[in-house]
Short mmCIF file of C-alpha atoms and ligand atoms in Angstrom, two decimals:
data_model
loop_
_atom_site.label_atom_id
_atom_site.label_comp_id
_atom_site.label_asym_id
_atom_site.label_seq_id
_atom_site.Cartn_x
_atom_site.Cartn_y
_atom_site.Cartn_z
CA MET A 1 0.00 0.00 0.00
CA ARG A 2 1.25 3.45 -0.94
CA LEU A 3 0.58 5.85 1.88
CA SER A 4 -0.12 8.60 -0.64
CA HIS A 5 -3.15 6.57 -1.78
CA TYR A 6 -4.29 5.42 1.65
CA LEU A 7 -6.53 6.95 4.31
CA LEU A 8 -4.49 7.28 7.47
CA PRO A 9 -5.60 10.37 9.38
CA VAL A 10 -3.09 10.24 12.27
CA LEU A 11 -3.40 12.80 15.04
CA LYS A 12 -0.52 14.46 16.88
CA GLU A 13 -2.63 15.47 19.86
CA THR A 14 -4.47 13.09 22.11
CA PRO A 15 -8.22 13.64 21.69
CA SER A 16 -9.71 14.76 24.97
CA GLU A 17 -12.69 12.40 24.78
CA ALA A 18 -10.42 9.36 25.09
CA THR A 19 -9.42 8.42 28.63
CA ILE A 20 -7.73 5.06 28.15
CA ILE A 21 -4.62 4.39 26.12
CA SER A 22 -6.13 2.00 23.57
CA HIS A 23 -8.88 4.45 22.74
CA GLN A 24 -6.37 7.30 22.46
CA LEU A 25 -4.06 5.30 20.23
CA MET A 26 -6.83 3.95 18.00
CA LEU A 27 -7.94 7.52 17.35
CA ARG A 28 -4.42 8.88 16.97
CA ALA A 29 -3.39 6.05 14.63
CA GLY A 30 -6.40 6.73 12.42
CA MET A 31 -7.96 3.31 13.06
CA ILE A 32 -11.44 4.42 14.11
CA ARG A 33 -13.68 7.45 14.26
CA GLN A 34 -16.82 7.73 16.34
CA LEU A 35 -19.98 8.16 14.31
CA SER A 36 -22.38 8.28 17.23
CA SER A 37 -22.07 7.35 20.90
CA GLY A 38 -20.59 3.82 21.05
CA ILE A 39 -20.80 3.45 17.26
CA TYR A 40 -17.60 3.60 15.24
CA ASN A 41 -16.38 3.84 11.70
CA TRP A 42 -13.51 1.42 11.18
CA LEU A 43 -11.05 3.24 8.95
CA PRO A 44 -8.75 1.19 6.70
CA LEU A 45 -6.00 0.57 9.26
CA GLY A 46 -8.49 -0.39 11.98
CA LEU A 47 -10.41 -2.68 9.64
CA ASN A 48 -7.17 -4.37 8.62
CA VAL A 49 -6.46 -5.33 12.25
CA LEU A 50 -10.08 -6.24 12.99
CA LYS A 51 -10.06 -8.69 10.05
CA LYS A 52 -6.84 -10.28 11.26
CA VAL A 53 -8.23 -10.79 14.75
CA GLU A 54 -11.43 -12.15 13.23
CA ASN A 55 -9.47 -14.61 11.10
CA ILE A 56 -7.45 -15.96 13.99
CA VAL A 57 -10.68 -16.52 15.91
CA ARG A 58 -12.19 -18.20 12.84
CA GLU A 59 -9.19 -20.47 12.25
CA GLU A 60 -9.12 -21.70 15.83
CA MET A 61 -12.88 -22.21 15.94
CA ASN A 62 -12.66 -24.28 12.76
CA LYS A 63 -9.76 -26.28 14.14
CA ALA A 64 -11.84 -27.00 17.24
CA GLY A 65 -14.54 -28.50 15.01
CA ALA A 66 -17.00 -25.61 15.03
CA VAL A 67 -18.81 -24.75 11.79
CA GLU A 68 -19.35 -21.22 10.55
CA LEU A 69 -22.67 -19.87 9.33
CA LEU A 70 -24.11 -16.38 9.28
CA MET A 71 -27.24 -15.18 11.01
CA PRO A 72 -28.69 -11.75 10.24
CA THR A 73 -28.32 -8.74 12.53
CA MET A 74 -32.12 -8.32 12.69
CA GLN A 75 -34.24 -10.88 14.53
CA PRO A 76 -38.02 -11.16 14.93
CA ALA A 77 -38.99 -10.20 18.48
CA SER A 78 -41.51 -13.07 18.45
CA LEU A 79 -38.65 -15.58 18.81
CA TRP A 80 -37.61 -13.91 22.03
CA ALA A 81 -41.13 -14.34 23.38
CA GLU A 82 -40.75 -18.08 22.75
CA SER A 83 -37.54 -18.52 24.72
CA GLY A 84 -39.18 -16.85 27.68
CA ARG A 85 -36.24 -14.70 28.66
CA GLY A 86 -38.23 -11.66 27.62
CA ASP A 87 -36.23 -8.97 25.90
CA TYR A 88 -32.72 -7.97 26.86
CA GLY A 89 -34.03 -5.05 28.89
CA LYS A 90 -33.10 -1.49 28.09
CA GLU A 91 -30.03 -2.68 26.17
CA THR A 92 -32.22 -4.05 23.38
CA LEU A 93 -32.79 -1.98 20.31
CA ILE A 94 -36.24 -2.76 18.96
CA VAL A 95 -37.62 -1.35 15.74
CA THR A 96 -41.06 -1.65 14.24
CA ASP A 97 -41.20 -2.43 10.54
CA ARG A 98 -43.83 -1.19 8.07
CA HIS A 99 -46.06 -4.19 8.79
CA ASN A 100 -45.99 -3.38 12.48
CA ASN A 101 -43.77 -6.33 13.31
CA GLN A 102 -41.11 -5.84 15.91
CA LEU A 103 -37.52 -6.57 15.06
CA ILE A 104 -34.58 -6.70 17.44
CA TYR A 105 -31.07 -5.76 16.38
CA GLY A 106 -29.47 -8.90 17.83
CA PRO A 107 -27.57 -8.42 21.10
CA THR A 108 -26.88 -12.19 21.08
CA ASN A 109 -28.23 -15.18 19.11
CA GLU A 110 -29.44 -18.03 21.33
CA GLU A 111 -33.00 -17.82 20.01
CA VAL A 112 -32.09 -17.69 16.33
CA ILE A 113 -29.59 -20.54 16.50
CA THR A 114 -32.01 -22.70 18.50
CA ASP A 115 -34.62 -22.02 15.83
CA ILE A 116 -32.18 -23.07 13.10
CA PHE A 117 -31.35 -26.20 15.03
CA ARG A 118 -34.92 -27.33 15.69
CA ASN A 119 -35.88 -26.79 12.06
CA ASN A 120 -32.93 -28.62 10.57
CA VAL A 121 -31.54 -31.27 12.87
CA ARG A 122 -33.48 -34.44 13.57
CA SER A 123 -31.28 -37.19 14.93
CA TYR A 124 -28.71 -37.81 17.67
CA LYS A 125 -26.50 -39.06 14.83
CA GLU A 126 -25.99 -35.46 13.73
CA LEU A 127 -24.56 -34.51 17.13
CA PRO A 128 -22.40 -33.09 18.57
CA LEU A 129 -22.76 -29.90 16.57
CA ASN A 130 -21.16 -26.53 17.18
CA LEU A 131 -22.30 -23.64 15.02
CA TYR A 132 -20.86 -20.15 15.13
CA HIS A 133 -20.89 -16.84 13.37
CA ILE A 134 -18.99 -13.59 13.54
CA GLN A 135 -21.52 -10.81 13.34
CA TRP A 136 -22.20 -7.29 14.55
CA LYS A 137 -24.27 -6.99 17.70
CA PHE A 138 -26.10 -4.05 19.18
CA ARG A 139 -26.54 -3.39 22.88
CA ASP A 140 -27.75 -0.01 23.98
CA GLU A 141 -25.19 0.16 26.78
CA ILE A 142 -25.98 2.68 29.48
CA ARG A 143 -22.38 3.95 29.41
CA PRO A 144 -20.66 3.33 26.12
CA ARG A 145 -17.02 4.20 26.77
CA PHE A 146 -13.39 3.37 26.21
CA GLY A 147 -13.83 3.37 22.44
CA VAL A 148 -14.42 -0.06 20.96
CA MET A 149 -14.03 -1.71 24.36
CA ARG A 150 -17.58 -0.90 25.37
CA GLY A 151 -19.41 0.08 22.25
CA ARG A 152 -23.08 -0.12 21.41
CA GLU A 153 -22.44 -1.73 18.04
CA PHE A 154 -19.63 -4.29 18.27
CA LEU A 155 -18.34 -7.40 16.54
CA MET A 156 -18.74 -10.68 18.37
CA LYS A 157 -17.93 -14.28 17.62
CA ASP A 158 -20.69 -16.37 19.13
CA ALA A 159 -20.72 -20.14 18.99
CA TYR A 160 -23.45 -22.52 20.14
CA SER A 161 -22.99 -26.20 20.89
CA PHE A 162 -25.67 -28.90 20.76
CA ASP A 163 -25.23 -32.29 22.42
CA ILE A 164 -27.35 -35.30 23.23
CA ASP A 165 -26.55 -35.31 26.95
CA GLU A 166 -24.83 -33.38 29.69
CA LYS A 167 -21.62 -35.40 29.58
CA SER A 168 -21.09 -34.77 25.90
CA ALA A 169 -22.12 -31.11 26.31
CA LYS A 170 -19.45 -30.60 28.95
CA GLU A 171 -16.87 -32.07 26.59
CA SER A 172 -17.97 -29.53 24.00
CA TYR A 173 -17.57 -26.87 26.67
CA ASP A 174 -14.02 -28.02 27.40
CA THR A 175 -13.15 -28.01 23.70
CA MET A 176 -14.12 -24.34 23.54
CA TYR A 177 -12.31 -23.63 26.81
CA ARG A 178 -9.14 -25.00 25.20
CA ALA A 179 -9.68 -23.19 21.90
CA TYR A 180 -10.00 -19.89 23.75
CA PHE A 181 -6.50 -20.16 25.20
CA LYS A 182 -5.11 -20.86 21.73
CA ILE A 183 -6.89 -17.84 20.32
CA PHE A 184 -5.69 -15.45 23.00
CA LYS A 185 -2.17 -16.80 22.79
CA ARG A 186 -2.01 -16.25 19.04
CA LEU A 187 -3.16 -12.69 19.65
CA GLY A 188 -0.23 -12.19 22.02
CA LEU A 189 -2.49 -12.03 25.07
CA LYS A 190 -2.44 -13.79 28.37
CA ALA A 191 -6.03 -14.43 29.39
CA ILE A 192 -7.10 -15.87 32.71
CA PRO A 193 -10.33 -17.83 33.18
CA PHE A 194 -12.76 -16.93 35.94
CA LYS A 195 -15.82 -18.70 37.18
CA ALA A 196 -18.54 -16.26 36.34
CA ASP A 197 -22.04 -15.22 37.01
CA THR A 198 -24.39 -16.56 34.35
CA GLY A 199 -26.32 -13.26 34.12
CA ALA A 200 -29.01 -12.67 31.52
CA ILE A 201 -27.87 -15.59 29.34
CA GLY A 202 -28.59 -18.19 32.03
CA GLY A 203 -27.29 -21.71 32.57
CA ASP A 204 -25.29 -23.33 35.36
CA MET A 205 -21.60 -23.19 34.46
CA SER A 206 -19.69 -20.29 33.04
CA HIS A 207 -16.18 -18.89 32.64
CA GLU A 208 -15.07 -15.43 31.71
CA PHE A 209 -11.69 -14.84 30.12
CA GLN A 210 -9.99 -11.69 31.30
CA VAL A 211 -6.90 -10.02 29.91
CA ILE A 212 -4.90 -8.24 32.57
CA ALA A 213 -4.59 -4.50 31.99
CA ASN A 214 -4.56 -1.51 34.33
CA THR A 215 -7.57 -0.03 32.61
CA GLY A 216 -9.75 -3.14 32.88
CA GLU A 217 -13.29 -2.55 34.03
CA SER A 218 -13.38 -5.39 36.54
CA GLU A 219 -11.25 -6.07 39.55
CA ILE A 220 -9.95 -9.63 39.47
CA PHE A 221 -8.24 -11.92 41.97
CA TYR A 222 -6.32 -15.01 40.95
CA ASP A 223 -3.75 -17.57 41.92
CA PRO A 224 -0.36 -16.54 40.43
CA LYS A 225 0.09 -20.13 39.20
CA PHE A 226 -2.31 -19.32 36.35
CA GLU A 227 0.28 -17.19 34.61
CA GLU A 228 2.49 -20.15 33.76
CA LEU A 229 -0.26 -22.71 33.35
CA VAL A 230 -2.12 -20.77 30.67
CA ASP A 231 1.09 -20.40 28.69
CA THR A 232 1.60 -24.09 27.97
CA ASP A 233 0.40 -25.86 24.85
CA GLU A 234 -1.06 -28.86 26.65
CA LEU A 235 -3.56 -27.32 29.00
CA ASP A 236 -4.13 -29.06 32.29
CA ILE A 237 -7.83 -28.29 32.67
CA PRO A 238 -8.41 -30.05 36.02
CA THR A 239 -5.52 -28.12 37.60
CA LEU A 240 -6.65 -24.86 36.03
CA ARG A 241 -10.16 -25.40 37.35
CA SER A 242 -8.87 -26.18 40.83
CA LEU A 243 -7.03 -22.83 41.14
CA TYR A 244 -8.59 -19.84 42.76
CA SER A 245 -9.84 -17.00 40.58
CA ALA A 246 -12.70 -14.61 41.18
CA ALA A 247 -13.94 -11.36 39.74
CA ASP A 248 -15.34 -8.44 41.74
CA GLU A 249 -18.21 -9.43 43.99
CA MET A 250 -17.47 -13.17 43.68
CA HIS A 251 -14.14 -12.70 45.51
CA ASP A 252 -13.92 -14.34 48.92
CA PRO A 253 -10.65 -13.62 50.76
CA ALA A 254 -11.26 -16.64 53.02
CA GLN A 255 -11.11 -18.98 49.98
CA ALA A 256 -8.17 -17.28 48.27
CA PRO A 257 -4.55 -18.49 48.52
CA SER A 258 -2.25 -16.32 50.65
CA ASP A 259 -0.31 -15.12 47.59
CA VAL A 260 -3.47 -14.22 45.65
CA LYS A 261 -2.84 -11.59 42.99
CA SER A 262 -5.21 -8.75 42.36
CA ALA A 263 -5.36 -6.87 39.08
CA ARG A 264 -7.76 -5.28 36.69
CA GLY A 265 -9.10 -7.24 33.78
CA ILE A 266 -10.75 -6.79 30.40
CA GLU A 267 -13.35 -9.43 29.64
CA VAL A 268 -12.56 -10.71 26.15
CA GLY A 269 -14.57 -13.91 26.17
CA HIS A 270 -17.34 -15.62 28.03
CA ILE A 271 -18.53 -19.22 27.81
CA PHE A 272 -21.66 -20.78 29.29
CA TYR A 273 -23.04 -24.24 29.73
CA LEU A 274 -26.74 -23.65 29.11
CA GLY A 275 -28.19 -27.11 29.64
CA ASP A 276 -31.74 -27.11 28.31
CA LYS A 277 -32.63 -23.52 29.15
CA TYR A 278 -33.30 -22.61 25.51
CA SER A 279 -33.76 -26.06 24.02
CA ALA A 280 -36.60 -26.93 26.42
CA ALA A 281 -38.42 -23.62 26.00
CA MET A 282 -38.07 -23.72 22.22
CA LYS A 283 -38.42 -27.49 21.80
CA ALA A 284 -35.06 -28.22 20.24
CA GLU A 285 -35.29 -32.01 20.22
CA VAL A 286 -33.71 -34.86 18.34
CA MET A 287 -34.46 -38.55 18.06
CA GLY A 288 -32.24 -40.36 20.58
CA ALA A 289 -30.59 -43.76 20.10
CA ASP A 290 -33.54 -45.29 21.96
CA GLY A 291 -35.94 -43.83 19.39
CA LYS A 292 -37.33 -41.33 21.88
CA SER A 293 -37.40 -37.59 21.41
CA THR A 294 -34.71 -35.92 23.55
CA THR A 295 -34.18 -32.28 24.41
CA VAL A 296 -30.63 -31.29 23.46
CA LYS A 297 -28.12 -29.71 25.84
CA MET A 298 -26.58 -26.44 24.74
CA GLY A 299 -23.60 -24.23 25.42
CA CYS A 300 -22.78 -20.76 24.16
CA TYR A 301 -19.40 -19.16 23.67
CA GLY A 302 -18.73 -15.49 22.98
CA ILE A 303 -15.62 -13.55 22.08
CA GLY A 304 -15.54 -9.76 21.75
CA VAL A 305 -13.70 -9.49 18.43
CA SER A 306 -13.78 -5.68 18.22
CA ARG A 307 -13.05 -5.34 21.95
CA LEU A 308 -9.97 -7.52 21.43
CA VAL A 309 -8.42 -4.90 19.16
CA GLY A 310 -8.49 -2.47 22.08
CA ALA A 311 -7.35 -5.13 24.56
CA ILE A 312 -4.30 -5.98 22.44
CA ILE A 313 -3.28 -2.32 22.42
CA GLU A 314 -3.81 -2.04 26.17
CA ALA A 315 -1.45 -4.98 26.59
CA SER A 316 1.14 -3.84 24.06
CA HIS A 317 2.18 -0.22 23.53
CA ASP A 318 4.80 2.31 24.61
CA GLU A 319 5.02 6.11 24.79
CA ASN A 320 5.41 6.31 20.99
CA GLY A 321 2.43 4.23 20.03
CA ILE A 322 1.17 0.72 19.37
CA ILE A 323 3.38 -2.37 19.32
CA TRP A 324 1.45 -4.98 17.36
CA PRO A 325 2.08 -8.66 17.81
CA GLU A 326 3.10 -9.79 14.31
CA SER A 327 0.00 -11.99 14.06
CA VAL A 328 -2.29 -8.95 13.80
CA ALA A 329 0.00 -6.15 12.62
CA PRO A 330 -1.80 -4.26 9.83
CA PHE A 331 1.44 -4.13 7.85
CA GLN A 332 4.45 -6.33 8.46
CA ALA A 333 6.88 -3.81 7.04
CA ALA A 334 6.98 -0.12 6.20
CA ILE A 335 9.30 1.56 3.72
CA ILE A 336 10.18 5.05 4.78
CA ASN A 337 11.49 7.11 1.91
CA VAL A 338 13.66 9.50 3.90
CA LYS A 339 14.02 11.83 0.93
CA SER A 340 11.08 11.61 -1.45
CA GLY A 341 12.01 13.27 -4.74
CA HIS A 342 15.64 12.16 -4.48
CA GLU A 343 16.15 10.05 -7.57
CA ALA A 344 18.19 7.20 -6.06
CA CYS A 345 15.93 6.99 -2.98
CA ASP A 346 12.75 6.93 -5.06
CA LYS A 347 14.17 4.26 -7.32
CA ALA A 348 15.39 2.06 -4.48
CA CYS A 349 12.07 2.41 -2.64
CA GLU A 350 10.04 1.52 -5.71
CA ALA A 351 12.13 -1.57 -6.36
CA LEU A 352 12.04 -2.65 -2.73
CA TYR A 353 8.31 -2.10 -2.53
CA ALA A 354 7.70 -4.23 -5.63
CA HIS A 355 9.99 -6.90 -4.23
CA LEU A 356 8.30 -7.05 -0.80
CA CYS A 357 4.82 -7.11 -2.31
CA GLU A 358 5.84 -9.92 -4.62
CA ALA A 359 7.12 -11.87 -1.62
CA GLY A 360 3.66 -11.55 -0.06
CA ILE A 361 4.79 -9.18 2.69
CA GLU A 362 2.11 -6.68 3.58
CA THR A 363 4.00 -3.43 3.13
CA LEU A 364 3.13 0.20 3.68
CA TYR A 365 5.28 2.47 1.53
CA ASP A 366 5.49 6.02 2.83
CA ASP A 367 6.03 7.77 -0.48
CA ARG A 368 4.69 11.15 0.69
CA LYS A 369 6.65 14.37 0.63
CA GLU A 370 6.76 14.71 4.41
CA SER A 371 9.67 15.16 6.76
CA ALA A 372 11.55 12.00 7.68
CA GLY A 373 10.86 12.69 11.36
CA SER A 374 7.12 12.72 10.87
CA LYS A 375 7.31 9.53 8.79
CA PHE A 376 9.21 7.73 11.54
CA ALA A 377 6.76 8.97 14.16
CA THR A 378 3.82 7.72 12.09
CA GLN A 379 5.26 4.21 11.81
CA ASP A 380 5.95 4.07 15.54
CA LEU A 381 2.43 5.28 16.26
CA ILE A 382 0.75 2.70 14.02
CA GLY A 383 3.13 0.02 15.29
CA THR A 384 4.62 -1.45 12.12
CA PRO A 385 6.92 -4.29 13.32
CA TRP A 386 9.66 -3.69 10.70
CA GLN A 387 10.54 -0.21 9.51
CA ILE A 388 12.90 0.16 6.58
CA ALA A 389 14.40 3.62 6.17
CA VAL A 390 15.81 4.36 2.73
CA GLY A 391 18.03 7.46 2.79
CA PRO A 392 20.72 8.87 0.48
CA ARG A 393 23.68 8.25 2.79
CA SER A 394 23.21 4.56 3.62
CA LEU A 395 22.05 3.94 0.09
CA GLU A 396 25.48 4.96 -1.20
CA GLN A 397 26.81 1.89 0.65
CA GLY A 398 23.95 -0.19 -0.76
CA ASN A 399 22.29 -0.29 2.67
CA VAL A 400 19.02 0.61 4.30
CA GLU A 401 18.34 1.10 8.00
CA LEU A 402 16.10 -1.55 9.49
CA LYS A 403 14.33 -0.90 12.77
CA ASN A 404 12.46 -3.37 14.93
CA ARG A 405 9.49 -1.62 16.51
CA LYS A 406 9.35 -3.84 19.56
CA THR A 407 13.01 -3.75 20.61
CA GLY A 408 13.83 -0.38 19.06
CA GLU A 409 16.97 -2.03 17.64
CA LYS A 410 18.35 -0.49 14.43
CA GLN A 411 20.82 -2.00 12.00
CA ASP A 412 22.19 -1.33 8.55
CA VAL A 413 21.19 -4.08 6.19
CA PRO A 414 22.07 -4.54 2.51
CA LEU A 415 19.15 -3.47 0.36
CA ASP A 416 19.00 -6.83 -1.39
CA LYS A 417 18.89 -8.78 1.91
CA VAL A 418 16.02 -6.93 3.59
CA ILE A 419 13.45 -9.62 2.88
CA ALA A 420 15.35 -12.23 4.87
CA TYR A 421 15.07 -10.00 7.94
CA VAL A 422 11.40 -9.12 7.78
CA THR A 423 10.06 -12.62 7.18
P1 ATP B 4 -19.71 -7.24 29.86
O1 ATP B 4 -19.73 -7.92 31.21
O2 ATP B 4 -18.35 -6.68 29.50
O3 ATP B 4 -20.84 -6.30 29.65
P2 ATP B 4 -21.22 -9.36 28.78
O4 ATP B 4 -21.11 -10.34 29.87
O5 ATP B 4 -22.43 -8.56 28.65
O6 ATP B 4 -19.94 -8.39 28.81
P3 ATP B 4 -21.35 -11.45 26.79
O7 ATP B 4 -22.80 -11.42 26.63
O8 ATP B 4 -20.72 -12.58 27.49
O9 ATP B 4 -20.86 -10.06 27.40
O10 ATP B 4 -20.67 -11.23 25.34
C1 ATP B 4 -19.52 -11.93 24.88
C2 ATP B 4 -18.32 -11.00 24.70
O11 ATP B 4 -18.65 -9.87 23.89
C3 ATP B 4 -17.80 -10.40 26.00
O12 ATP B 4 -16.94 -11.29 26.65
C4 ATP B 4 -17.08 -9.16 25.51
O13 ATP B 4 -15.76 -9.48 25.10
C5 ATP B 4 -17.88 -8.75 24.29
N1 ATP B 4 -18.75 -7.61 24.59
C6 ATP B 4 -19.87 -7.59 25.35
N2 ATP B 4 -20.41 -6.37 25.40
C7 ATP B 4 -19.62 -5.57 24.64
C8 ATP B 4 -19.65 -4.19 24.28
N3 ATP B 4 -20.61 -3.40 24.72
N4 ATP B 4 -18.68 -3.71 23.48
C9 ATP B 4 -17.70 -4.52 23.01
N5 ATP B 4 -17.62 -5.83 23.31
C10 ATP B 4 -18.55 -6.35 24.11
MG1 MG B 5 -19.95 -11.15 31.11
#
């Protein structure tokens, strides 16, 4: 991408409406702009990251055996009457269409997925089944704040499992529990699971996944052993479940270990075992092996995809801007033409840009006639992992200056060897 043809409205000043660092940096890096309270435009750089996060979530869900479909944003309110949970309270946005039917902009999808299931699945032989989608949700939050962290319109991955009995349903639950750690790890995050309140969704077992960050909305307490345990590839679920962790009002100092850690957390995911809460009310039944009709057992599993973009920034930034984990960096490499208009620099940049693009490296080429200082500052702000400065002096030696955003390390590298470094 040539920066001269891109939309990257970076800001030098920190906008006063943003109180937490991720919100400030997302605005300053030109990733998002607020359209209305809690409703955001995702500008090209922001969308690029959002899609990468979304794809990692998708890949791990698929690997865990879940199957993607897509449900609409609008749902008939009549379905919600059937499940018996009523509406979602004041958070629900309800509109009346021209035929006087009420539609809900989906805040979550238990009713719709249960309806799909009961209309299309007949036999225990088709189970277990885990269906998910990645779709925009709307919740009319009382206090939208912190940018995309608590929006009104936000992107969520929500999966729903269907099993013939409780034992199998709990295995499905554990499969998601495991997949969640893989997802957060690939996003460069350390997330800790907490036994959680089942809230408006209902059910009898639930875990929240919290990323530790000073600006988290909830206060969390946990056994320090989690930090190592969640970092291993082979998760020891029984041990994890035996450790103490509690959020806010669930915390009981009498139950906690003496070295309990307290921190603030951002909830990035939430999983629930639902049992037959929705399947019984909405008659989601299949033919069992004994030939009798059986109500299926369900689970539901959410991840805040758009919130994750903010959470990653909370966990990884410095005073100059964002430090993206490579897995979600919008561009892997940036070419900074230190002297646009200088013939040799322009030529070398063009050739390098073509070369990097050909090698499949997502590259942002700053070809604008701006000062070198402002170009460097922009790349630090938007967090490009590899920054390649092409200037007249090093070019005379056939070199460019390569900077690693994370370590700040700079080195002179031969122009024709750059690719080996950035891949
Ligand atoms: P919270 O306690 O933060 O309000 P919730 O319990 O209402 O979240 P769930 O219904 O479990 O959320 O939704 C699944 C995930 O969607 C959450 O774990 C969170 O990451 C994300 N999420 C929920 N509400 C919002 C929001 N208003 N803005 C952005 N992401 C959200
Ligand atoms: Mg929650």
